[in-house]
CSV table of C-alpha atoms and ligand atoms in Angstrom, one decimal:
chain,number,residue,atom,x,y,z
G,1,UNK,CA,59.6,171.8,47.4
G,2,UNK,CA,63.0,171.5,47.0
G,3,UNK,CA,65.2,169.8,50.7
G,4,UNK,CA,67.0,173.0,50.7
G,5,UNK,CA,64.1,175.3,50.4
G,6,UNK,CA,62.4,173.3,53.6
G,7,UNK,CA,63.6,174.8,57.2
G,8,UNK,CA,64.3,171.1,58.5
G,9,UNK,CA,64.6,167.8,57.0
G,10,UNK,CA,65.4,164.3,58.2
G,11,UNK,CA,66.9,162.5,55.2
G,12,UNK,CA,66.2,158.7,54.9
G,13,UNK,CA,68.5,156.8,53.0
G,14,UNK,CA,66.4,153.5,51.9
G,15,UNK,CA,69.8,152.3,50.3
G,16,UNK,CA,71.6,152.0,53.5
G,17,UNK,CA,68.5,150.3,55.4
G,18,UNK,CA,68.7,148.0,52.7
G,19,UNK,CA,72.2,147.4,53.2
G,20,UNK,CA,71.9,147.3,56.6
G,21,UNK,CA,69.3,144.6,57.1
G,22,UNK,CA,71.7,142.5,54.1
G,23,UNK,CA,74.7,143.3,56.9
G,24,UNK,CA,71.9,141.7,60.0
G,25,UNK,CA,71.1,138.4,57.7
G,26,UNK,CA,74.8,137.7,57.0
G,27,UNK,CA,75.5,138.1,60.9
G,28,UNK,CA,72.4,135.4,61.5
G,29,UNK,CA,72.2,133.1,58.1
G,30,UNK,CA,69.9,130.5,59.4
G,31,UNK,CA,67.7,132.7,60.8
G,32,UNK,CA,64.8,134.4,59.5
G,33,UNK,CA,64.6,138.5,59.7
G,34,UNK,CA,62.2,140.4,61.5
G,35,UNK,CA,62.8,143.9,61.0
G,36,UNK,CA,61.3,146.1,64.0
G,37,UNK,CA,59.7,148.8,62.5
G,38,UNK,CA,57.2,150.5,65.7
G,39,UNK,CA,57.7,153.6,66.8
G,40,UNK,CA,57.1,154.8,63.2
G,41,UNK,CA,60.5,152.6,62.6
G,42,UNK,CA,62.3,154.8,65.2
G,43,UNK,CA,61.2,157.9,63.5
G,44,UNK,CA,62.1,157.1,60.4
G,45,UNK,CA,59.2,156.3,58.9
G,46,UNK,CA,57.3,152.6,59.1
G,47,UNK,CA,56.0,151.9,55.5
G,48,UNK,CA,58.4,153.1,53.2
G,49,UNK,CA,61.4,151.6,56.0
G,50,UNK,CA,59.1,148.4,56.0
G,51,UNK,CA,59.5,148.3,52.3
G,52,UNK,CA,62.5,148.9,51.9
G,53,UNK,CA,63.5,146.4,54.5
G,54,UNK,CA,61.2,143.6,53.1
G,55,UNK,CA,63.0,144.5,49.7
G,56,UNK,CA,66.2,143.0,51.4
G,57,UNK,CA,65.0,140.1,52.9
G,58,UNK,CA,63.0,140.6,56.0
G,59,UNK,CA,60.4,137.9,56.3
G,60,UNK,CA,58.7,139.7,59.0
G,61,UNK,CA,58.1,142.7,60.1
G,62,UNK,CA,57.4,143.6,64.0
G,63,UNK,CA,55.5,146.7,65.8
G,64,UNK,CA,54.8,147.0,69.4
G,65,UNK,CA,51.1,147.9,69.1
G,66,UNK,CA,48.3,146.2,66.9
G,67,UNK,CA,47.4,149.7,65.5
G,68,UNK,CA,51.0,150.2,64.2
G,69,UNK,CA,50.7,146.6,63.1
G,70,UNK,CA,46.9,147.5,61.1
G,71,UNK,CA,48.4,151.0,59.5
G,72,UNK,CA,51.1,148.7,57.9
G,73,UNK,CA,48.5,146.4,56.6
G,74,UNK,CA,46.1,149.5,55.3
G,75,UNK,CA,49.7,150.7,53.2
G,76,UNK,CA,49.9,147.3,51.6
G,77,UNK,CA,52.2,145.5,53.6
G,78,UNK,CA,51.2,141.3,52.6
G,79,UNK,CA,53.9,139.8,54.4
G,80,UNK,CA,54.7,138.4,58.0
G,81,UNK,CA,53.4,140.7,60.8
G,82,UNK,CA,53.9,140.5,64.2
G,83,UNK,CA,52.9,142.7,67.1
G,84,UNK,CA,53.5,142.2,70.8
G,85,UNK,CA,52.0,145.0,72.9
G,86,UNK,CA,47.9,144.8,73.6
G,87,UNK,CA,45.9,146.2,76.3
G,88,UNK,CA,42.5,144.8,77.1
G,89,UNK,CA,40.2,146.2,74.4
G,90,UNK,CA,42.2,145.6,71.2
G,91,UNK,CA,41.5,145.6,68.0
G,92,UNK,CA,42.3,141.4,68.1
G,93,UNK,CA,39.8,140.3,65.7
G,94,UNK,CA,40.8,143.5,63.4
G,95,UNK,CA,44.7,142.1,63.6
G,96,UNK,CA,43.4,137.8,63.1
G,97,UNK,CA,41.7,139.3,60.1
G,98,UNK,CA,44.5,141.1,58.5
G,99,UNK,CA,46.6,138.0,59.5
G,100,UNK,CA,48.9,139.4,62.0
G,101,UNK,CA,50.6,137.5,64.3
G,102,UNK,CA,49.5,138.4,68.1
G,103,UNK,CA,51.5,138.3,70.6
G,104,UNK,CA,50.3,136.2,74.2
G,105,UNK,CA,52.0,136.4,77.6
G,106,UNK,CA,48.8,136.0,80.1
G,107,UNK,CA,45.5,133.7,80.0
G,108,UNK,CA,43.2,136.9,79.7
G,109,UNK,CA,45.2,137.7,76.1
G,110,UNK,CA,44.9,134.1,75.4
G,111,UNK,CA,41.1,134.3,75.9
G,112,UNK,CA,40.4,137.5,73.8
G,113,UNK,CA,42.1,136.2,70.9
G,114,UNK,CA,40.7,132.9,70.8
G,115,UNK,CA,37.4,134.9,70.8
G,116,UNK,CA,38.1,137.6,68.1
G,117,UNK,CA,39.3,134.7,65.8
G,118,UNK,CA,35.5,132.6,66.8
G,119,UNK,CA,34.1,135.7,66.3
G,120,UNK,CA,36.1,136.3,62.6
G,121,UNK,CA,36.0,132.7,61.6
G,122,UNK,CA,39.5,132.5,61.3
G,123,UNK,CA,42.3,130.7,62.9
G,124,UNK,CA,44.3,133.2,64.7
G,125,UNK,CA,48.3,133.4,64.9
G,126,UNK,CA,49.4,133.1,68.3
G,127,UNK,CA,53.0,133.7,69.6
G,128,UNK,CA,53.1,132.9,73.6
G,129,UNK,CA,56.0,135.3,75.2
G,130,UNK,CA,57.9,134.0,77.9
G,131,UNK,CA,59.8,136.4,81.1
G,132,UNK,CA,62.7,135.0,80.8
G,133,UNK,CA,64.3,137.4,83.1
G,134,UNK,CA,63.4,141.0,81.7
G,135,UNK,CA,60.7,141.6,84.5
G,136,UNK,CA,58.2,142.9,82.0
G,137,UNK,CA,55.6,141.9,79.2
G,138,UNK,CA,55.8,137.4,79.2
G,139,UNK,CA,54.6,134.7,81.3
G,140,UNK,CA,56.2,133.8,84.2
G,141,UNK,CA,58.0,130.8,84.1
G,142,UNK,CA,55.5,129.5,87.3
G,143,UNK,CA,52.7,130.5,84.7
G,144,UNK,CA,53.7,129.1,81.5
G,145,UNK,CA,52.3,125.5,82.0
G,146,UNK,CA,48.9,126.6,82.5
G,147,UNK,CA,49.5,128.8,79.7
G,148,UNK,CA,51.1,126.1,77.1
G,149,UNK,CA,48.4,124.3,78.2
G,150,UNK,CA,45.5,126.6,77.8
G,151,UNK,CA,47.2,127.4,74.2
G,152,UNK,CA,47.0,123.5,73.5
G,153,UNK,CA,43.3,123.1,73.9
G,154,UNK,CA,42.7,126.2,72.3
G,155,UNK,CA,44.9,124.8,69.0
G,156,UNK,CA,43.1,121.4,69.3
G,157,UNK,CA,39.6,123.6,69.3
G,158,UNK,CA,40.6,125.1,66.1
G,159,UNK,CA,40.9,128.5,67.4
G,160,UNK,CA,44.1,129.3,67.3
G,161,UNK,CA,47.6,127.6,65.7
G,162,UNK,CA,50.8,128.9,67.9
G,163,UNK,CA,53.2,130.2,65.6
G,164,UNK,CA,56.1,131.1,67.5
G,165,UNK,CA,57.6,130.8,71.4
G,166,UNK,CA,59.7,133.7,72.3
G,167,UNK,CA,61.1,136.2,74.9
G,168,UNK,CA,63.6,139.5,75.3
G,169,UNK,CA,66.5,140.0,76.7
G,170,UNK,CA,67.1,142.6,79.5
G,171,UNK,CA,70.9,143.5,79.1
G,172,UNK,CA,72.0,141.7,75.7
G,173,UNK,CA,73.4,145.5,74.9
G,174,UNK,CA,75.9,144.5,77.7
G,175,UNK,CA,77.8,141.6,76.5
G,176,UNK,CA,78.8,139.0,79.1
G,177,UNK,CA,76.6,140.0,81.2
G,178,UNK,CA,75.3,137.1,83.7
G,179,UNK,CA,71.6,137.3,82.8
G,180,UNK,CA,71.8,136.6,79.3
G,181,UNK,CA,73.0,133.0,79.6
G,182,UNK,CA,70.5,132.6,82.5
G,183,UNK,CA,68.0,134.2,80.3
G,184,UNK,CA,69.2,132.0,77.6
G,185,UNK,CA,68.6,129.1,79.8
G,186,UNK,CA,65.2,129.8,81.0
G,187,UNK,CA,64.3,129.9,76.9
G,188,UNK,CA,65.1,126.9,76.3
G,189,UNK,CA,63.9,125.1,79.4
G,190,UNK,CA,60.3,126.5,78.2
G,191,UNK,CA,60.6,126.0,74.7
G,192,UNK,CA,60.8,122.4,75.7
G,193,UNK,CA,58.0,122.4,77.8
G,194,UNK,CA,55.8,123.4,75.4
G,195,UNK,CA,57.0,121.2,72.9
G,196,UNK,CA,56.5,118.5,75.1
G,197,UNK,CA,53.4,119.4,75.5
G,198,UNK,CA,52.8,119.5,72.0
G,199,UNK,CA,53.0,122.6,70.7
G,200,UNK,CA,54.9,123.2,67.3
G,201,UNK,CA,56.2,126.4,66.4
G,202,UNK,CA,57.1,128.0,63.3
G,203,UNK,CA,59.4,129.9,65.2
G,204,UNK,CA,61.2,130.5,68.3
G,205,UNK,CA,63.1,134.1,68.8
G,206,UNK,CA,64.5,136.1,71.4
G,207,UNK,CA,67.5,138.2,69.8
G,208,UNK,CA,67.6,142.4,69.2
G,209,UNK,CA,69.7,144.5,67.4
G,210,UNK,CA,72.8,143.8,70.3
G,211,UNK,CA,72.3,139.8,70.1
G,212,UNK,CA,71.9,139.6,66.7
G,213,UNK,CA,75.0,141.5,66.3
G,214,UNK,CA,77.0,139.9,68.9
G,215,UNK,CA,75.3,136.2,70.3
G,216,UNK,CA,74.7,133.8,67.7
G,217,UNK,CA,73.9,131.4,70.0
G,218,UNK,CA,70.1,133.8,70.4
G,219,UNK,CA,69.5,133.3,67.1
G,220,UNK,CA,67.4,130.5,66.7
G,221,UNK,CA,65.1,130.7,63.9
G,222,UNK,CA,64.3,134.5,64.1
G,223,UNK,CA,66.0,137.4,65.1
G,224,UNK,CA,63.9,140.9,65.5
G,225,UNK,CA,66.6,143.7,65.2
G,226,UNK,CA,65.4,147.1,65.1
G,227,UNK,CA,67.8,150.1,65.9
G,228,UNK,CA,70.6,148.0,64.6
G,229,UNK,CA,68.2,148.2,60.6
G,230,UNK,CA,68.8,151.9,61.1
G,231,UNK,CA,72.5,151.9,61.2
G,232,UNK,CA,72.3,153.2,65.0
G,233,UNK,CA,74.7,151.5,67.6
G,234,UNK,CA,72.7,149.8,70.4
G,235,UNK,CA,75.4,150.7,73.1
G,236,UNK,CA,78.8,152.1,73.7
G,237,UNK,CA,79.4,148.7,75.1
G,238,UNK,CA,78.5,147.1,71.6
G,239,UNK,CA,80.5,149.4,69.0
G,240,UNK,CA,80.0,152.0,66.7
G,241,UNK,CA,77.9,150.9,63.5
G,242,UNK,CA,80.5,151.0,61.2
G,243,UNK,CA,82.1,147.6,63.0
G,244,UNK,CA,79.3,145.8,61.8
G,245,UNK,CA,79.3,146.8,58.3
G,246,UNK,CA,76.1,149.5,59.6
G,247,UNK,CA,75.5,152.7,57.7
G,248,UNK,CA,73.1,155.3,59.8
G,249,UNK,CA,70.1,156.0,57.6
G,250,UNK,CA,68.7,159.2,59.2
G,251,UNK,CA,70.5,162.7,59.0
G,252,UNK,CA,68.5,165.2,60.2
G,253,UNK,CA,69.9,168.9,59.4
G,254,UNK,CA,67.9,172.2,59.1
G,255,UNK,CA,68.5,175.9,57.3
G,256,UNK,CA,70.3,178.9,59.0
G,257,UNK,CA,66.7,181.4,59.6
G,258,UNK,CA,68.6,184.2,61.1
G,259,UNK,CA,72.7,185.1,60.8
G,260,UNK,CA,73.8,188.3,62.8
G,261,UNK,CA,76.4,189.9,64.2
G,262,UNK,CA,75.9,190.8,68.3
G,263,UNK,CA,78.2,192.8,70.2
G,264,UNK,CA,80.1,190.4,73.6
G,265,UNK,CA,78.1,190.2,76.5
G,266,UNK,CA,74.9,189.6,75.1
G,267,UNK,CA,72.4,187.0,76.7
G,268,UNK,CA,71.5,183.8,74.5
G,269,UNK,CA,67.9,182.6,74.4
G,270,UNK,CA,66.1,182.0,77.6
G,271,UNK,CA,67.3,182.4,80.9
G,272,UNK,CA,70.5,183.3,79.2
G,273,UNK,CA,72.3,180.6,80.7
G,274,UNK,CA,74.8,181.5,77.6
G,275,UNK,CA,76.6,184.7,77.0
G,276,UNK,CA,78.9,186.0,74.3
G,277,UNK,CA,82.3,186.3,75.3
G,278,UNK,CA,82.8,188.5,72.8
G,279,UNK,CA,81.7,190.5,69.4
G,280,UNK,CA,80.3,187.5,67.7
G,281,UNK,CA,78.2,186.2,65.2
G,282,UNK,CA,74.8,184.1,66.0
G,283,UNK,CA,73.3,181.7,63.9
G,284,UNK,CA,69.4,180.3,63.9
G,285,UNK,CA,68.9,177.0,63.9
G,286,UNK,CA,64.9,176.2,63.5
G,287,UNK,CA,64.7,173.3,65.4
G,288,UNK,CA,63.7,172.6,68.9
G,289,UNK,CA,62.4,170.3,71.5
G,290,UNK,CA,58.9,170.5,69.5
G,291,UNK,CA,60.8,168.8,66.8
G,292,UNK,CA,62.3,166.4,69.4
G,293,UNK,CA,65.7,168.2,69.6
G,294,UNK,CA,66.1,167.4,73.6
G,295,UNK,CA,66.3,170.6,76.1
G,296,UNK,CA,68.7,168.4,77.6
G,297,UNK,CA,71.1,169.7,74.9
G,298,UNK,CA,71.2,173.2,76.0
G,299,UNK,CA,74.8,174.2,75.9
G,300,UNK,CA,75.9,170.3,75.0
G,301,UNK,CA,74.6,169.2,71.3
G,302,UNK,CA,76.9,169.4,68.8
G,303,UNK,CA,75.9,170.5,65.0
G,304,UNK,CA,77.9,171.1,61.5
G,305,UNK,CA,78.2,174.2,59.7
G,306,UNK,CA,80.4,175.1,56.9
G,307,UNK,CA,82.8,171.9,57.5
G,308,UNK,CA,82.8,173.3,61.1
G,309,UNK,CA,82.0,171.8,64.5
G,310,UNK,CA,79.5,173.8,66.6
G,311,UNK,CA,77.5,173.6,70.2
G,312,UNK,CA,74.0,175.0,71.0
G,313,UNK,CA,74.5,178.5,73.0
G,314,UNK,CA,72.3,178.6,75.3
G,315,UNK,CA,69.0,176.8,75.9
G,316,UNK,CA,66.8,174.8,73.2
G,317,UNK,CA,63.7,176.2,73.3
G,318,UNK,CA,60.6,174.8,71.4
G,319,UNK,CA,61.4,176.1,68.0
G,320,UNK,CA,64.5,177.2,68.1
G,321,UNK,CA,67.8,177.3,69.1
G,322,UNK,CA,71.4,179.3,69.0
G,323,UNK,CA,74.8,178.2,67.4
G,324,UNK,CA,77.7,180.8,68.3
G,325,UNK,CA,79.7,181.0,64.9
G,326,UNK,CA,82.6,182.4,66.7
G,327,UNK,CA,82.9,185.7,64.6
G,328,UNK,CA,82.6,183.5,61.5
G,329,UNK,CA,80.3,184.2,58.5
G,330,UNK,CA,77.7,182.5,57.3
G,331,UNK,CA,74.2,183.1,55.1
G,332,UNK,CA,70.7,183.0,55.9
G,333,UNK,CA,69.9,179.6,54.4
G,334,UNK,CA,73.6,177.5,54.8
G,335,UNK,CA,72.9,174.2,56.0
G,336,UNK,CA,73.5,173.1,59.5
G,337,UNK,CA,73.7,169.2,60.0
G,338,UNK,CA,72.4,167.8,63.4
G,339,UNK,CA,73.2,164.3,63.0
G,340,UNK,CA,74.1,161.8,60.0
G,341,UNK,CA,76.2,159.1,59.0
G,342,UNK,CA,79.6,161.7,60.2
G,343,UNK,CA,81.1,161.2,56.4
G,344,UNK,CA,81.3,164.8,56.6
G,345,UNK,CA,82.1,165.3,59.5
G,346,UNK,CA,78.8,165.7,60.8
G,347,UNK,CA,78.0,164.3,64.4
G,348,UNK,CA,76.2,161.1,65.2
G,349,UNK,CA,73.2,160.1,66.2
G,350,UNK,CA,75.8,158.6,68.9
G,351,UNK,CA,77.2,161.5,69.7
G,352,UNK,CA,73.7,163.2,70.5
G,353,UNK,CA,73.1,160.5,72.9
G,354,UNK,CA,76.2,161.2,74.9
G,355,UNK,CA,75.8,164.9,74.7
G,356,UNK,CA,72.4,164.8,76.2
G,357,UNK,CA,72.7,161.8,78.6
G,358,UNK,CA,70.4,159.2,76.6
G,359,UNK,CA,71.0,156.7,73.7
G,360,UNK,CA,71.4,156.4,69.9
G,361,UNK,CA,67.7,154.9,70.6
G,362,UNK,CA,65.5,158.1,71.6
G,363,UNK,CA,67.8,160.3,69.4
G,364,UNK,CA,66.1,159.5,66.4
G,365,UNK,CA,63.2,158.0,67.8
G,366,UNK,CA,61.9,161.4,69.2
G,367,UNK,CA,62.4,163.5,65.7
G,368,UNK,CA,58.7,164.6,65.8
G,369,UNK,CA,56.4,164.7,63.1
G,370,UNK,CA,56.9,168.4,62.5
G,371,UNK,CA,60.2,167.8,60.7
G,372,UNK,CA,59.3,166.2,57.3
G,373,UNK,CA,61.2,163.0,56.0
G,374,UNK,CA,62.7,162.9,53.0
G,375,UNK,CA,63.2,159.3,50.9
G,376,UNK,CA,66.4,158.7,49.2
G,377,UNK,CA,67.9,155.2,47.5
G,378,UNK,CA,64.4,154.2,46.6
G,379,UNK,CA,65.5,151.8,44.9
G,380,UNK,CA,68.8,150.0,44.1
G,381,UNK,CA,68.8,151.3,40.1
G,382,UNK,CA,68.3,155.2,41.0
G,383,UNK,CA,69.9,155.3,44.3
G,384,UNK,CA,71.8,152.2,45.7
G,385,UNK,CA,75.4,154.4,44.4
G,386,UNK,CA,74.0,157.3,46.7
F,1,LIG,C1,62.0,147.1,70.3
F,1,LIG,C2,62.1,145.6,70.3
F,1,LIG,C3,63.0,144.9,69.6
F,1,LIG,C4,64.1,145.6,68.8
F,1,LIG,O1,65.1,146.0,69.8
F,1,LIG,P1,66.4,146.7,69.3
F,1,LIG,O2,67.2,146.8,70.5
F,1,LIG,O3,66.0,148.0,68.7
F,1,LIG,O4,67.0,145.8,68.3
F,1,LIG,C5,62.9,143.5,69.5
F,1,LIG,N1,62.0,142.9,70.2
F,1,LIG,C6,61.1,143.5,71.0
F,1,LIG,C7,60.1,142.8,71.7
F,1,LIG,C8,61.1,144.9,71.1
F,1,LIG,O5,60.2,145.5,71.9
């Protein structure tokens, strides 16, 4: 099946994922990469966007949950693997076996890894997380030296080796914003601690996408960007992508289903909250908040079609939703571009966040599984010049 002949698509450009993690290691050169890849890498796809990313230097790779961590593993993935986010019940000896790094903010998490890697045989990778201010996953500062402690005898009972201190920052998307350098300062203060204590990491980390990008004093020996890899701006604050040398990866656009002339006055879609101001023609998009195209862009998103600017008419319903071509023509089948890099004057993943109140973030991240991705720039012979 030909793109064109599918009703939706969100095109992924490998290429400029590539590029973009090459853009993130320049910005941090004596850091190792960790590209963030859960959430299905923001929608985009986690194994082939792991890859590719990989393919450009990422040394690690980092999901929230083990089970995104494991599917990565099952695809192939050999390299360095980190997940942070486990509930009681885990799959912890599934992760020690396949050599993932686990992630350790409390004493019970401390306590069911060091059994799953007993139970396994093996030494398990343990990363303890500090709060350093964000107020959610991480040991409390009060806490940490019974856990750096705790961690200690477990290392010197062969359980466990800890592989890496680190923490996240609550408003690095906000530059200058008084937290980070208290944040910043907590870090350190409990890095030595534990190194005091004797602990010896392969590597401490605390920068995103907007410290990576903007606070090269975070850097350390690891930064974890993730929206940032996918060419999407972390905040207003922050830039647009294209001041850091970022190229958006995804562009999701659809096929017109229906093209028809309606007389003015007519009702759009439900609750007809949009009506024709006058003899018109009304274009089908076949997308809708099933899809992950938010309701919150009833009346508000903007789309492409024919080298024109458009708004949703009306509501977004689950399927479907309504472009007003303003009298213009168009065919059954003419493309209509949600959101892309805007080379062609297409909107941004940017501009969806501001249309519909949110971020570049849960733009992309919500495309659902319904609309199928499509892999361009494979590899750098057949597709780095696309
Ligand atoms: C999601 C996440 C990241 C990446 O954040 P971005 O703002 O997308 O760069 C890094 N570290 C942790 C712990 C995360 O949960």
């Amino acid at each position: 099946m030909s793109e064109t002949q599918m009703r939706a698509r969100a095109v992924v450009d490998l290429a400029a994922l590539r590029e973009n993690v090459r853009a993130l290691r320049a910005r941090a050169p004596r850091a190792e990469l960790m590209a963030v890849v859960k959430a299905d890498a923001y929608g985009h796809g986690a194994v082939p966007c792991g890859r590719a990313a990989r393919e450009a230097g990422a040394t690690w790779l980092g999901t929230a949950t083990p089970q995104e961590a494991l599917a990565l593993r099952a695809a192939g993935d050999r390299g360095r693997l980190m997940c942070w986010l486990w509930a009681p019940g885990d799959p912890w000896r599934e992760a020690i076996e396949a050599d993932i790094d686990v992630s350790v903010s409390g004493l019970w998490a401390l306590r069911e890894a060091e059994a799953a890697a007993v139970a396994a045989g093996r030494v398990a990778r343990v990363q303890l997380k500090i709060d350093t201010g964000l107020g959610r996953n991480g040991c409390q500062p009060a806490d940490w030296p019974d856990l750096v402690a705790a961690a200690r005898a477990a290392e010197q009972r062969g359980a466990l080796k800890v592989t890496g201190l680190w923490s996240h920052f609550a408003c690095a998307d906000e530059p200058g914003h008084p937290s980070i350098q208290a944040q910043l300062a907590v870090f350190r203060d409990s890095v030595g601690h534990a190194e005091a204590r004797g602990l010896d990491p392969e590597v401490r980390h605390m920068a995103n996408s907007p410290a990576t990008l903007t606070l090269p004093e975070s850097h350390f020996d690891l930064v974890r960007p993730g929206i940032a890899v996918y060419g999407v701006s972390p905040s207003a604050e922050i830039g647009v992508p294209g001041d850091f040398g970022l190229r958006p990866v995804m562009t999701l656009s659809a096929s017109l289903v229906s093209v028809k002339r309606v007389p003015g006055g007519h009702g759009v879609s439900y609750g007809h909250k949009y009506v024709t101001p006058g003899e018109t023609t009304l274009a089908l998009v076949p997308l809708g908040y099933a899809d992950g195209i938010p309701r919150a862009a009833s009346g508000t998103g903007p789309v492409l079609i024919s080298g024109k600017p458009r708004t949703v008419a009306g509501r977004v319903a689950m399927d479907q939703f309504v472009v007003d071509l303003g009298g213009d023509d168009a065919a059954v089948g003419d493309e209509v571009v949600l959101f892309g890099p805007g080379d062609r004057g297409e909107p941004t993943a940017e501009d969806w966040a501001r249309a519909t109140n949110t971020l570049g973030y849960e733009v992309v991240t919500r495309i659902s599984a319904r609309v199928p991705r499509v892999y361009v720039g494979e590899s750098d012979a057949t597709g780095g010049a696309a």
